[in-house]
mmCIF file of C-alpha atoms in Angstrom:
data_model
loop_
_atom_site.group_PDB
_atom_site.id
_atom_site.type_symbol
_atom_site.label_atom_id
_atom_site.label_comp_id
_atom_site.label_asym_id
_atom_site.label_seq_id
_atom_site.Cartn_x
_atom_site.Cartn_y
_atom_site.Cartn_z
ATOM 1 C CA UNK A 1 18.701 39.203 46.682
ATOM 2 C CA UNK A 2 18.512 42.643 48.589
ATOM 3 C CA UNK A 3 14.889 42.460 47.909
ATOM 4 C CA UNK A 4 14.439 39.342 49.050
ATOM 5 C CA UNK A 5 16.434 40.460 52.603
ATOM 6 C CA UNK A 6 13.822 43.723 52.419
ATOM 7 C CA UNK A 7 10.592 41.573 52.815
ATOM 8 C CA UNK A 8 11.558 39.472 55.996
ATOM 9 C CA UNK A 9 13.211 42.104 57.639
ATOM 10 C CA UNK A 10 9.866 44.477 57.051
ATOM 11 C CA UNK A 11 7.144 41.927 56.604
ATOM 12 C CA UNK A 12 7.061 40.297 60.724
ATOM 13 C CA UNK A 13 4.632 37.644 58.871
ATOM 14 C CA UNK A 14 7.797 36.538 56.451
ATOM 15 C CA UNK A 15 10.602 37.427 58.594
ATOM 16 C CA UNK A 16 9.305 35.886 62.010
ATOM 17 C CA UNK A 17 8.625 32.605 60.607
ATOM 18 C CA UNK A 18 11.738 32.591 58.667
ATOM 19 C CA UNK A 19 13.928 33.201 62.200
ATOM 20 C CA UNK A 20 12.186 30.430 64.252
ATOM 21 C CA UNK A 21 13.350 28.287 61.527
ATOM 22 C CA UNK A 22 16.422 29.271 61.286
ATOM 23 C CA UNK A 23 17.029 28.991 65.385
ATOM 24 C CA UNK A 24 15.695 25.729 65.485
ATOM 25 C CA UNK A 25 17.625 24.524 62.264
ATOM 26 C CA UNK A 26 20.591 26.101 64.538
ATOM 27 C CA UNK A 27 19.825 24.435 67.471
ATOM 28 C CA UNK A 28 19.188 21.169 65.940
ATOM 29 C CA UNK A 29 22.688 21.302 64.786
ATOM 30 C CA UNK A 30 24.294 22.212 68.068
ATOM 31 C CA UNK A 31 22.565 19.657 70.083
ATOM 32 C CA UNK A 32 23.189 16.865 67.639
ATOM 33 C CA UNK A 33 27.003 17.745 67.036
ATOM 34 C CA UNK A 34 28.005 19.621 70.541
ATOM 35 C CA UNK A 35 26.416 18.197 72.905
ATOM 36 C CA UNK A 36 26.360 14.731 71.339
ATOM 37 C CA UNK A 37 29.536 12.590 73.868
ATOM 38 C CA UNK A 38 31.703 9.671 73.400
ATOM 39 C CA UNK A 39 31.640 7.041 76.178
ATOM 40 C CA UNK A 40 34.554 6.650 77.632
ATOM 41 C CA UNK A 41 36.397 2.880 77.632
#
């Protein structure tokens, strides 16, 4: 696994790719579950 965490961190053509994902995997979930408001009756 360390070796793995070695090759994004060094490798910007891995690790880059792998971090936009992960933001907009993060951001998906945010906007969906945060910001995402009942109507009020």
């Amino acid at each position: 696994m360390e070796h793995i965490y070695w090759a994004l961190v060094s490798d910007i053509s891995i690790g880059l790719p792998a971090e936009i994902e992960a933001h907009r995997k993060q951001y998906e979930f945010f906007r969906s579950n945060l910001l995402t408001f009942m109507k009020y009756e």
